[in-house]
Coordinates of C-alpha atoms and ligand atoms in Angstrom, one line a residue:
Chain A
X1 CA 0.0 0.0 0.0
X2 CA 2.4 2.4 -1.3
X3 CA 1.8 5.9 -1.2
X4 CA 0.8 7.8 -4.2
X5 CA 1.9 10.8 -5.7
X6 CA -0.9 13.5 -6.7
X7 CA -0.9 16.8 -8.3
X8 CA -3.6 19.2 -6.9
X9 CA -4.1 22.6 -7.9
X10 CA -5.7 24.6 -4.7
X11 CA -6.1 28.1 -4.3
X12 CA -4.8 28.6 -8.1
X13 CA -1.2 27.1 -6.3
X14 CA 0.0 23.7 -8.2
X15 CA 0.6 21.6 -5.2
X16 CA 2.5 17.7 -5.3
X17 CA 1.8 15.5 -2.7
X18 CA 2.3 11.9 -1.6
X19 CA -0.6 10.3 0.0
X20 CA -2.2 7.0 0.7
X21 CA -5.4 5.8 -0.8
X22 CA -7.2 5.8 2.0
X23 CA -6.2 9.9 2.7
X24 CA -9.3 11.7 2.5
X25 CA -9.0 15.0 0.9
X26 CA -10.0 17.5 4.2
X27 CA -7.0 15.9 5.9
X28 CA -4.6 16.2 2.8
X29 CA -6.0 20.2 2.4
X30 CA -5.5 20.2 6.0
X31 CA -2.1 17.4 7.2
X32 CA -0.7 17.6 4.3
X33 CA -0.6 20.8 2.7
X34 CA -1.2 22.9 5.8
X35 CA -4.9 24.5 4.6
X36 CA -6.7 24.6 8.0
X37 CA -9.5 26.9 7.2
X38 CA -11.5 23.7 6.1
X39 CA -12.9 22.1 9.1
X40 CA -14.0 18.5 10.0
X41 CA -17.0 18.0 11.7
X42 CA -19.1 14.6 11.4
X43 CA -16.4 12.5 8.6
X44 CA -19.6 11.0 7.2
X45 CA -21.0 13.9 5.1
X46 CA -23.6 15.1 7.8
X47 CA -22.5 18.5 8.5
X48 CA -21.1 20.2 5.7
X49 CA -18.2 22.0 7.7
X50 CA -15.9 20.1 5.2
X51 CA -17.6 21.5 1.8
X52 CA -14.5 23.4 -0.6
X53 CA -15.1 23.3 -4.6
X54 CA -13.8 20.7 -6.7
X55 CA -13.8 22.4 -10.2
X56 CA -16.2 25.2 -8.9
X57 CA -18.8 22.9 -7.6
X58 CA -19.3 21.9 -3.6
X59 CA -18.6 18.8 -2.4
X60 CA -17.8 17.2 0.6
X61 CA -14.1 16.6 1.5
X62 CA -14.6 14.1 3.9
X63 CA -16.5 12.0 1.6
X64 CA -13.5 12.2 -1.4
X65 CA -10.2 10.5 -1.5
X66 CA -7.7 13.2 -2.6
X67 CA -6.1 10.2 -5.0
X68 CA -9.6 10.2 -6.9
X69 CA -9.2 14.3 -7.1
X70 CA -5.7 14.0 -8.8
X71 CA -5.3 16.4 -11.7
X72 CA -8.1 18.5 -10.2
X73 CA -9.0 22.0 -8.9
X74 CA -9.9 22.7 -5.5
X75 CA -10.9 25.7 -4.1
X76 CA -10.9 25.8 0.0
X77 CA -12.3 28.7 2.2
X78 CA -8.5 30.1 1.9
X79 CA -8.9 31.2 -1.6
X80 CA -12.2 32.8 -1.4
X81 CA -10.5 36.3 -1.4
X82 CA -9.1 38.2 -3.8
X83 CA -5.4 37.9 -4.1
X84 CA -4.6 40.9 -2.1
X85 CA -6.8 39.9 0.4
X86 CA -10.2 42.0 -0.3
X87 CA -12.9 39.4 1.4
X88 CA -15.3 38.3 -1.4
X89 CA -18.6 39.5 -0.8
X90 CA -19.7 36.4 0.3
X91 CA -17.4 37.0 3.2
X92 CA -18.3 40.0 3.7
X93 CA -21.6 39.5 3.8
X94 CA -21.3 36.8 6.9
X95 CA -19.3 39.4 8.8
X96 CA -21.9 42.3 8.6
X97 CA -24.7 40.2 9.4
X98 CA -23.6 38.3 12.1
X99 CA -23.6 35.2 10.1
X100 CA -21.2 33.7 12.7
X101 CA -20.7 32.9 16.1
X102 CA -17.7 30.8 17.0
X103 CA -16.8 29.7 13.0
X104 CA -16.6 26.4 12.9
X105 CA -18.8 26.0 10.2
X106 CA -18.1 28.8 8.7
X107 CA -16.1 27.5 5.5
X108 CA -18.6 25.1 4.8
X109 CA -21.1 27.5 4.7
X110 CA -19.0 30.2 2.7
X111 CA -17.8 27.7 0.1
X112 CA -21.2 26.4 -0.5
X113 CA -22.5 30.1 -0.6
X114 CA -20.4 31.1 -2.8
X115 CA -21.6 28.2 -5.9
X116 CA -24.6 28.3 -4.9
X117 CA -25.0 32.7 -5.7
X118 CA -22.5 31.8 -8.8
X119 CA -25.1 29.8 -10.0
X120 CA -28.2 31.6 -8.9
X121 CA -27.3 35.3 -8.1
X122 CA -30.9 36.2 -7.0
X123 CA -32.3 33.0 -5.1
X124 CA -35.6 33.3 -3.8
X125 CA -35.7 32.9 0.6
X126 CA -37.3 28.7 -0.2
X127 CA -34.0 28.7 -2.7
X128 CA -31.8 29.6 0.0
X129 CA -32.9 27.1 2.5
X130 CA -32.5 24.4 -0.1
X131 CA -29.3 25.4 -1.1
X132 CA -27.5 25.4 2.6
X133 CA -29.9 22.8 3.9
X134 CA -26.8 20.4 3.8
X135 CA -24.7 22.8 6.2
X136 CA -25.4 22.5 10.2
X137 CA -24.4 25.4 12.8
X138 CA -24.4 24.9 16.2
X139 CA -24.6 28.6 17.3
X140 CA -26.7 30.9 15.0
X141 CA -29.9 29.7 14.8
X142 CA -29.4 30.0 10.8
X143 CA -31.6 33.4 10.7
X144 CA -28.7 35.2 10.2
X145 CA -26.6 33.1 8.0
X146 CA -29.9 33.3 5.6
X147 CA -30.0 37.0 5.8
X148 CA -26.2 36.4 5.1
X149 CA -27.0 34.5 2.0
X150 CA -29.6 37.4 0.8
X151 CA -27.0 40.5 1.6
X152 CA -24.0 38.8 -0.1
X153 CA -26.5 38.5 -3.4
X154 CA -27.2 41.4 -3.1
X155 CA -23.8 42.9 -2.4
X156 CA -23.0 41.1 -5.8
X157 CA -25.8 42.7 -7.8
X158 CA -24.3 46.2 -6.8
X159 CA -21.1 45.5 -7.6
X160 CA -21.4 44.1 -11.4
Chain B
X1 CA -12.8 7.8 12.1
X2 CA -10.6 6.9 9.2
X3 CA -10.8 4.3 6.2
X4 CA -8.8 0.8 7.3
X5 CA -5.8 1.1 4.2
X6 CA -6.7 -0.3 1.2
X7 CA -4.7 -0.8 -2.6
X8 CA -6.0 1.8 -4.5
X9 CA -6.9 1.2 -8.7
X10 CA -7.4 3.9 -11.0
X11 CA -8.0 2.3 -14.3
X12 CA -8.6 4.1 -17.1
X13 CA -10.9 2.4 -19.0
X14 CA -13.7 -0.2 -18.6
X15 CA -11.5 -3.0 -19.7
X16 CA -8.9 -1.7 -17.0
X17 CA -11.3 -2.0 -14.4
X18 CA -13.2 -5.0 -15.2
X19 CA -9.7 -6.6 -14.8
X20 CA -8.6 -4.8 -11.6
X21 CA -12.8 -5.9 -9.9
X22 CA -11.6 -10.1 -11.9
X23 CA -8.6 -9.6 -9.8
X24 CA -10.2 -8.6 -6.4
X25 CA -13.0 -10.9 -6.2
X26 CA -14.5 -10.7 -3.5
X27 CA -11.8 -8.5 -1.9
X28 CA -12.9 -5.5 -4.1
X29 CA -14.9 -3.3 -4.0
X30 CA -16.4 -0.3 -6.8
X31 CA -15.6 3.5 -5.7
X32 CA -17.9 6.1 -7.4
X33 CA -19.2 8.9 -5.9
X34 CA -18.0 7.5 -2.4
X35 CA -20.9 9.3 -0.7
X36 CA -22.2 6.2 0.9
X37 CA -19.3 4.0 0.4
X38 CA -17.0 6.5 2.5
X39 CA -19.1 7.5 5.0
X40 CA -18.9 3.3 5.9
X41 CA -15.1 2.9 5.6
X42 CA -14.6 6.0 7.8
X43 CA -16.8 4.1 10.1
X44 CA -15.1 0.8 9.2
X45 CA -18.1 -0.8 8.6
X46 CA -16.7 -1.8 5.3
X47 CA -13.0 -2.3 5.0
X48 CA -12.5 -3.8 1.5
X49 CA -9.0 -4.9 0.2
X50 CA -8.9 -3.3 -3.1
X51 CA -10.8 -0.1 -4.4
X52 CA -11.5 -0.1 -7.9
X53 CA -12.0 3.9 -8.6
X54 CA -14.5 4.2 -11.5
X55 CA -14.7 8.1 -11.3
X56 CA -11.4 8.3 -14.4
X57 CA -14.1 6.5 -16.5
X58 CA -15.2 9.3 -18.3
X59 CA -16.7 7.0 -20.9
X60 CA -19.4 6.1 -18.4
X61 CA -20.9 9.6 -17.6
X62 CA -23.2 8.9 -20.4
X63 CA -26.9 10.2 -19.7
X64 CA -29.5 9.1 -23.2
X65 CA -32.4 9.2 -24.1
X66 CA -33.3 6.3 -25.4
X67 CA -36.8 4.7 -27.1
X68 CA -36.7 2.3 -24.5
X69 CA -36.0 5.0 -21.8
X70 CA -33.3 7.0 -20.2
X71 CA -30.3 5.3 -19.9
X72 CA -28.2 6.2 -17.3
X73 CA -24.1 5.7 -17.2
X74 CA -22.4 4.6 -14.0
X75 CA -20.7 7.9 -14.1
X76 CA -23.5 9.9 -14.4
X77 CA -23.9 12.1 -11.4
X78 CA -27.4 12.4 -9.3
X79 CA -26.5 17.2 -10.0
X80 CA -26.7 15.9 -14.1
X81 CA -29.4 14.1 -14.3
X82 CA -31.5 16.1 -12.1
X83 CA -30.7 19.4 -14.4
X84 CA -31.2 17.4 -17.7
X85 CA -33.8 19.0 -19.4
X86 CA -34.3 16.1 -21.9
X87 CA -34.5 13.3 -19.1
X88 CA -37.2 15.3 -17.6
X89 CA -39.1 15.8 -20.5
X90 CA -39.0 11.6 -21.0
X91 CA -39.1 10.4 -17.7
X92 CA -40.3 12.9 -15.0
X93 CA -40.1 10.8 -11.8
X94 CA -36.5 11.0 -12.2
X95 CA -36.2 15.0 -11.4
X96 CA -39.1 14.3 -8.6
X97 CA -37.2 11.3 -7.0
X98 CA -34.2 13.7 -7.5
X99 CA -34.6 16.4 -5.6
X100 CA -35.0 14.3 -2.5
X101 CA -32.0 12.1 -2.2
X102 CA -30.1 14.0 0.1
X103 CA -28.2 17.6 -0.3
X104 CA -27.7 19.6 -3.5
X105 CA -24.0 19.2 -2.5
X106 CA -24.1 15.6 -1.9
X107 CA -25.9 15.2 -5.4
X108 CA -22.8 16.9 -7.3
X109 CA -20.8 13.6 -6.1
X110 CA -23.3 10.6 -5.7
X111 CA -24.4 8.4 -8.8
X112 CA -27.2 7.1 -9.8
X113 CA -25.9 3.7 -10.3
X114 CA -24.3 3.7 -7.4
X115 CA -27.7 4.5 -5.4
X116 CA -29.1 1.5 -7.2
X117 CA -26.6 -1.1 -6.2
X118 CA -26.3 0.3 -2.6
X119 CA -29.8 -0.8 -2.3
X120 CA -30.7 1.0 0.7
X121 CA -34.5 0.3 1.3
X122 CA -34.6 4.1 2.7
X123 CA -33.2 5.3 -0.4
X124 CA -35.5 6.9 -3.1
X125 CA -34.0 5.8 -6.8
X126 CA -34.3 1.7 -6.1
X127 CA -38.0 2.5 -5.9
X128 CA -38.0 4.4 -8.9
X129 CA -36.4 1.7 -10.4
X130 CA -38.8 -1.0 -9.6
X131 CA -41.8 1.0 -10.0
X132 CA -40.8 2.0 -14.0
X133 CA -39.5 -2.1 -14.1
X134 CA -36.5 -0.6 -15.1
X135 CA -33.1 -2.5 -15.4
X136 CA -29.5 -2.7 -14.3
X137 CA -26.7 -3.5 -16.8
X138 CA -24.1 -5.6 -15.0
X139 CA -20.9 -6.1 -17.2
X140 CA -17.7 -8.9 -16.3
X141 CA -14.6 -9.3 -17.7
X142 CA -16.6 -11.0 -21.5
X143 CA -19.8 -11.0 -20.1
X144 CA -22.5 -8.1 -19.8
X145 CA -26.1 -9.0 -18.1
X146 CA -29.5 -7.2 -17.8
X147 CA -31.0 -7.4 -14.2
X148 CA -35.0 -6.6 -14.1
X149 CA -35.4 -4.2 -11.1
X150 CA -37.5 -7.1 -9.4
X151 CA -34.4 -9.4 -9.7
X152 CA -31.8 -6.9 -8.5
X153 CA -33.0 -5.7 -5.2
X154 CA -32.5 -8.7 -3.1
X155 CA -32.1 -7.4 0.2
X156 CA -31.5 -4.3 2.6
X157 CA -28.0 -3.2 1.1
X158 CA -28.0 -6.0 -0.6
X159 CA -27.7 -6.2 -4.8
X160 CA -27.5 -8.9 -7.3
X161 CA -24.6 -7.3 -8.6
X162 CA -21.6 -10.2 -7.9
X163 CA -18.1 -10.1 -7.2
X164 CA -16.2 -9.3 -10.1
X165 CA -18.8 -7.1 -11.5
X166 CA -19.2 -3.5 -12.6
X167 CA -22.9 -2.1 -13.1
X168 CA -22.2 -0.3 -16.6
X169 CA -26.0 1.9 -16.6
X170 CA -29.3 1.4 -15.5
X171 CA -32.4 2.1 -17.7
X172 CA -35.3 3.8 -16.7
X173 CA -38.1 3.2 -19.7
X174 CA -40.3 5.9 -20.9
X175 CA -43.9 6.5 -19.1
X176 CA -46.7 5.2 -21.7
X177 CA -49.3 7.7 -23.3
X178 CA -51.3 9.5 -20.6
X179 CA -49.5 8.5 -18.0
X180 CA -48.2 10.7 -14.7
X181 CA -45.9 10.2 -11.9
X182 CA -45.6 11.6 -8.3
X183 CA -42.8 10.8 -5.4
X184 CA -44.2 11.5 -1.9
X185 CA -42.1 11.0 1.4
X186 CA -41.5 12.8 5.6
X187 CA -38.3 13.4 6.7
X188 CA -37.1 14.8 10.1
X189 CA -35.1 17.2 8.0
X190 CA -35.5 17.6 4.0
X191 CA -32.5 16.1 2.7
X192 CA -32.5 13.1 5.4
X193 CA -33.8 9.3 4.7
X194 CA -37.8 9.1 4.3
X195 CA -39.3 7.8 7.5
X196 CA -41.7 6.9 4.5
X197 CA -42.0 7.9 0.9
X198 CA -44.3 6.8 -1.9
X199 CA -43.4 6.8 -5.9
X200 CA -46.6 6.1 -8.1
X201 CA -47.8 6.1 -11.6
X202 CA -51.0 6.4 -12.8
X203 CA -51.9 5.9 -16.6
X204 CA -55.2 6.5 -17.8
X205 CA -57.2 5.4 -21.4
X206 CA -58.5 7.4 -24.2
X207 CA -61.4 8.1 -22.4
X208 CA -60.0 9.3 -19.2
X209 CA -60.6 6.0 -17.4
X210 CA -57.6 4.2 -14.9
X211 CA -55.3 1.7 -17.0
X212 CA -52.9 1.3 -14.0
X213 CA -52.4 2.8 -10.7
X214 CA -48.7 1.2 -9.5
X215 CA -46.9 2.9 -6.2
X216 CA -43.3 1.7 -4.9
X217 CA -42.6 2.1 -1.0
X218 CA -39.7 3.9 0.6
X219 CA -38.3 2.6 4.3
X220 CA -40.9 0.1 4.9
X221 CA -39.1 -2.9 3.8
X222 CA -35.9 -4.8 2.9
X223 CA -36.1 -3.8 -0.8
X224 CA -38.6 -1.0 -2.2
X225 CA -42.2 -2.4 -1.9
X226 CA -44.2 -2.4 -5.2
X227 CA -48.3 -2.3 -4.8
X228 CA -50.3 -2.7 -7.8
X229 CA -53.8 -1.2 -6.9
X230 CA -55.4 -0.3 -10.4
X231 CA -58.2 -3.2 -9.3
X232 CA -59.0 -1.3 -6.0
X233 CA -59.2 2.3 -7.6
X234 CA -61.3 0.7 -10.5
X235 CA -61.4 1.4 -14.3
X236 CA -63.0 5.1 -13.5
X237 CA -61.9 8.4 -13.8
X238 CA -59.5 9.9 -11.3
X239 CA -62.5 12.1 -10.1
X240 CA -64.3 9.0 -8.6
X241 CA -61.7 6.5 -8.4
X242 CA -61.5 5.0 -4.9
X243 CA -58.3 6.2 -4.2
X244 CA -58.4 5.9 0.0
X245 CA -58.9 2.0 -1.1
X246 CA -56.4 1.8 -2.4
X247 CA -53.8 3.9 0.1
X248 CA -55.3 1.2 2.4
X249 CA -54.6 -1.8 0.3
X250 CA -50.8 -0.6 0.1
X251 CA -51.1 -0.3 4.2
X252 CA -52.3 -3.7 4.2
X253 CA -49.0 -4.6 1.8
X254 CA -46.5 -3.4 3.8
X255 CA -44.6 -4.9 7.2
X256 CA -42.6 -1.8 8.3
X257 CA -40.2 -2.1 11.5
X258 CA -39.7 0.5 14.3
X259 CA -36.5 2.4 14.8
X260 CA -35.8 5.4 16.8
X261 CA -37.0 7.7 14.3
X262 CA -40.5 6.5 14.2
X263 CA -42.7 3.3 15.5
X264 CA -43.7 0.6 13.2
X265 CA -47.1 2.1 13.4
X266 CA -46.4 5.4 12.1
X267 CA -44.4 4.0 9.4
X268 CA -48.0 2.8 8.3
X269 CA -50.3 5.8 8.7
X270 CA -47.6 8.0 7.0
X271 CA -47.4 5.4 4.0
X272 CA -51.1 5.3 3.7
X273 CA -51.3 9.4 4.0
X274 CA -48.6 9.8 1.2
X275 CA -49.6 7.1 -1.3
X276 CA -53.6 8.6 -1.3
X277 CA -51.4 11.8 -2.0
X278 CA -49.1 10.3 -4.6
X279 CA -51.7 8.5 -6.3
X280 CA -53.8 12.1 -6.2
X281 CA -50.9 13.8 -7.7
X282 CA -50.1 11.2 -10.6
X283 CA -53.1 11.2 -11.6
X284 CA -53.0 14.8 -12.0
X285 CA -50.3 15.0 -14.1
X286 CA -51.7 12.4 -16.0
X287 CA -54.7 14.1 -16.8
X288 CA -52.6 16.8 -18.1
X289 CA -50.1 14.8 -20.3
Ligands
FAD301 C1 -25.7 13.1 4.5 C2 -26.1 12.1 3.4 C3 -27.5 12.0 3.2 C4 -27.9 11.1 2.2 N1 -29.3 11.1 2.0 C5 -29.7 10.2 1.0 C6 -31.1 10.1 0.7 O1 -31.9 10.8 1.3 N2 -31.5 9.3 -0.2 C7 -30.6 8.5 -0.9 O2 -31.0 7.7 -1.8 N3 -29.3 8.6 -0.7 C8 -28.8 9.4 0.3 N4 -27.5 9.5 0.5 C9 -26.6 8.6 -0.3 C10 -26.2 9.2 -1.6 O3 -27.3 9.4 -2.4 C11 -25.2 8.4 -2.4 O4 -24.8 9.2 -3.4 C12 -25.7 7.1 -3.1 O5 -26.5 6.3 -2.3 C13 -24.5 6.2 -3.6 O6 -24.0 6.7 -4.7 P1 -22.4 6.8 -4.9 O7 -22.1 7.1 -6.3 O8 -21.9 7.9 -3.9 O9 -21.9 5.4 -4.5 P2 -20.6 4.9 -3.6 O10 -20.7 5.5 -2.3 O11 -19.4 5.2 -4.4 O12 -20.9 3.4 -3.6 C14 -22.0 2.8 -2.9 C15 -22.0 1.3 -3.0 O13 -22.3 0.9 -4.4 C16 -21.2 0.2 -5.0 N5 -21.1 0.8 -6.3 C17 -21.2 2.1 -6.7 N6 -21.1 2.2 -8.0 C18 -21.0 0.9 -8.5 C19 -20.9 0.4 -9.8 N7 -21.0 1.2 -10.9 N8 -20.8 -1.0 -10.0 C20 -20.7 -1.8 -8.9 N9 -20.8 -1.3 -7.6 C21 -20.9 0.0 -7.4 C22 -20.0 0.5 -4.1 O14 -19.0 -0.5 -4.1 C23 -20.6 0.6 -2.7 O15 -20.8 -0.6 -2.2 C24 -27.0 10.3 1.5 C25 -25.6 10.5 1.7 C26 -25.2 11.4 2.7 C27 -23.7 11.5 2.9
FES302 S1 -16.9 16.6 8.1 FE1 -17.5 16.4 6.1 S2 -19.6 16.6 6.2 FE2 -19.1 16.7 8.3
FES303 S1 -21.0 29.6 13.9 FE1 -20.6 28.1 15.4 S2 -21.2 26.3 14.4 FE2 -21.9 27.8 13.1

């Protein structure tokens, strides 16, 4: 069970790595190449604190082998921002409306967020709830994570 | 939790990995969207010796629509074919059955195929399956075989797919003339596993009149329950067909357990409930096809 070498490019950054099969890929974002911002919560696909893009859409990292991603691009809470560090205005959004309480979900919810506006930039409030219904919070209550959701579209409709 | 270590196969075509699952035997096991699979190696309920990684097999993310009905590659994601214009327009139950097998995110990973031989009895697609009387395409190193949807569910997790085999597509055939579909189900949490769901199909005759009134069951048995009731509605029009009849014939067909989610007993009001609603809907859209 030899290890194996990959080629992942994350955050726009070509990164090599040698993992095992078994490695899944929110502990090689997170052991091997040093990207803590992604956060493990349940390992079996529950909570959604996990979520980065794989080729722009939202999957679970817990739930793929970063062998099977080889060749691929990821995209983890990390490179939500602009390069010189402007927050997106997904992030932004979260931060003025009190979006979050102690974080730990956070990234899920911002990378999921962020398809799911890319893909539907003026959801109605029933599209919202679908769209992070896979994403649990311990803290907020989700009102204002949803109000989140609704300020960052609109944030993004004032800015294009 | 963490998977037990495994040998890892990344073949590159289908011959490739019908030679790597001939190898493995029993000791392999098929890796495709990994959304049920991994949650059960982290948990080490499964710790297989070889994983034979189908998701290079671009080949197989085939989604057509064919006379016979929508074919459906092993590759082909549960995000594609729920977006697939065409494969709504032919086979409508798919999109409704769709949009309630789990998470949007989960659905940009998980397969179809691979919800069909996972076999859970909670799961939605299996039902859909059996209720169309679709099939599975099961293919061997030199050998490919059709599975009937009644011959391929043969227990809770349980498929007749056999060691050494890859399920290649299922097919889902075409609804006939005036025909309409509806999927039903309660869950703690939209997105969860149905405490009790309900596909059924209606067709009616030229003149309006029930040809066949067919529902599948969700979580109320090892494999997905299939209850013909077109002789308890009768051959009337949807407007006086006995439709609380027949929810209670399909009570009467089902032997549901009790978990901690809900008591055996609930299990059977909610399935009567959602099939006289299922069977409503159906027939609605059938009117209107
Ligand atoms: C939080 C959560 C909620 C969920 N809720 C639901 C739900 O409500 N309804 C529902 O139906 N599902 C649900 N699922 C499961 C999900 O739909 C899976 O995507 C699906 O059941 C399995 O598809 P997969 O491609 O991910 O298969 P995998 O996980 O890769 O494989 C599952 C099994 O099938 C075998 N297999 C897969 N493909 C093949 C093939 N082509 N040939 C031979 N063997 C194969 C594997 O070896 C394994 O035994 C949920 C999952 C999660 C994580
Ligand atoms: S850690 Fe991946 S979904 Fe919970
Ligand atoms: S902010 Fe604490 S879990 Fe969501």
């Amino acid at each position: 069970m030899t290890d194996i070498a990959i080629t992942l490019t994350v955050n726009g950054v070509v990164r090599q790595v040698e993992v095992p099969g078994r490695r899944l890929l929110s502990d090689c974002l997170r052991h091997d190449l040093g990207l803590t911002g992604t956060h493990v919560g349940c390992e079996h696909g529950v909570c959604g604190c996990c979520t980065v893009l794989l080729d722009g859409e939202p999957v679970r990292s817990c739930l793929t082998f970063a062998v099977t991603v080889d060749g691929h691009d990821i995209t983890t809470v990390e490179g939500l921002a602009a390069p010189d560090g402007a927050m997106s205005p997904v992030q932004r959004a979260f931060a003025e409306c009190h979006g979050l309480q102690c974080g730990f979900c956070t990234p899920g919810f911002l990378c999921t967020v962020t398809a799911l506006l890319r893909d539907n930039p003026s959801p109605t409030g029933e599209e919202v709830l679908e769209g992070i219904s896979g994403n649990l919070c311990r803290c907020t209550g989700y009102q204002n994570i949803v109000k989140s959701v609704h300020r960052a579209a609109e944030i993004m409709a004032e800015e294009t | 939790m963490k998977p037990a270590p495994f040998e890892y196969h990344a073949p590159r075509s289908l011959g490739e990995a019908l030679d790597a699952l001939a190898e493995a035997g029993a000791d392999g096991k098929v890796l495709a969207g990994g959304q049920s699979l991994i949650p059960m190696l982290n948990m080490r309920l499964a710790a297989p010796a070889h994983l034979i990684d189908i998701n290079r097999l671009t080949e197989l993310a085939t989604l057509d629509v064919e006379p016979g009905g929508v074919r459906v590659g092993a590759l082909a994601r549960h995000a594609q074919v729920e977006r697939s214009e065409p494969v709504a327009a032919a086979q409508p139950l798919l999109r409704q059955a769709l949009r309630l097998v789990a998470h949007p995110v989960i659905r940009n990973r998980g397969t179809v195929v691979g919800s069909l031989v996972h076999a859970d009895p909670a799961a939605e697609l299996p039902a859909v399956l059996a209720l169309l009387g679709g099939s599975v395409r099961l293919a061997r190193r030199g050998a490919t075989r059709d599975v009937t949807a009644a011959a391929f569910f043969t227990g809770p997790m349980e498929s007749a797919t056999g060691p050494g085999e890859l399920a290649v597509s299922a097919l889902f055939p075409l609804l006939p003339a005036r025909s309409g579909t509806a999927f039903r189900e309660v869950a703690r949490r939209h997105g969860d596993y149905a405490l009790a769901g309900i596909a059924a199909l209606v067709s009616l005759d030229d003149d309006l009149r029930i040809t066949v009134a067919r529902v599948a069951c969700v979580s109320v048995g090892p494999v997905p329950v299939l209850v013909d009731v077109t002789e308890v509605c009768g051959h009337r029009p949807p407007a006086s067909a006995g439709w609380d009849a027949a929810a209670r014939a399909v009570q009467d067909r089902i032997e549901p357990e009790a978990d901690i989610h809900a008591s055996a007993g609930y299990r059977r009001h909610l399935i009567g409930v959602l099939a006289e609603q299922a069977l409503r809907d159906a027939a609605r859209a059938a009117l209107d096809a």
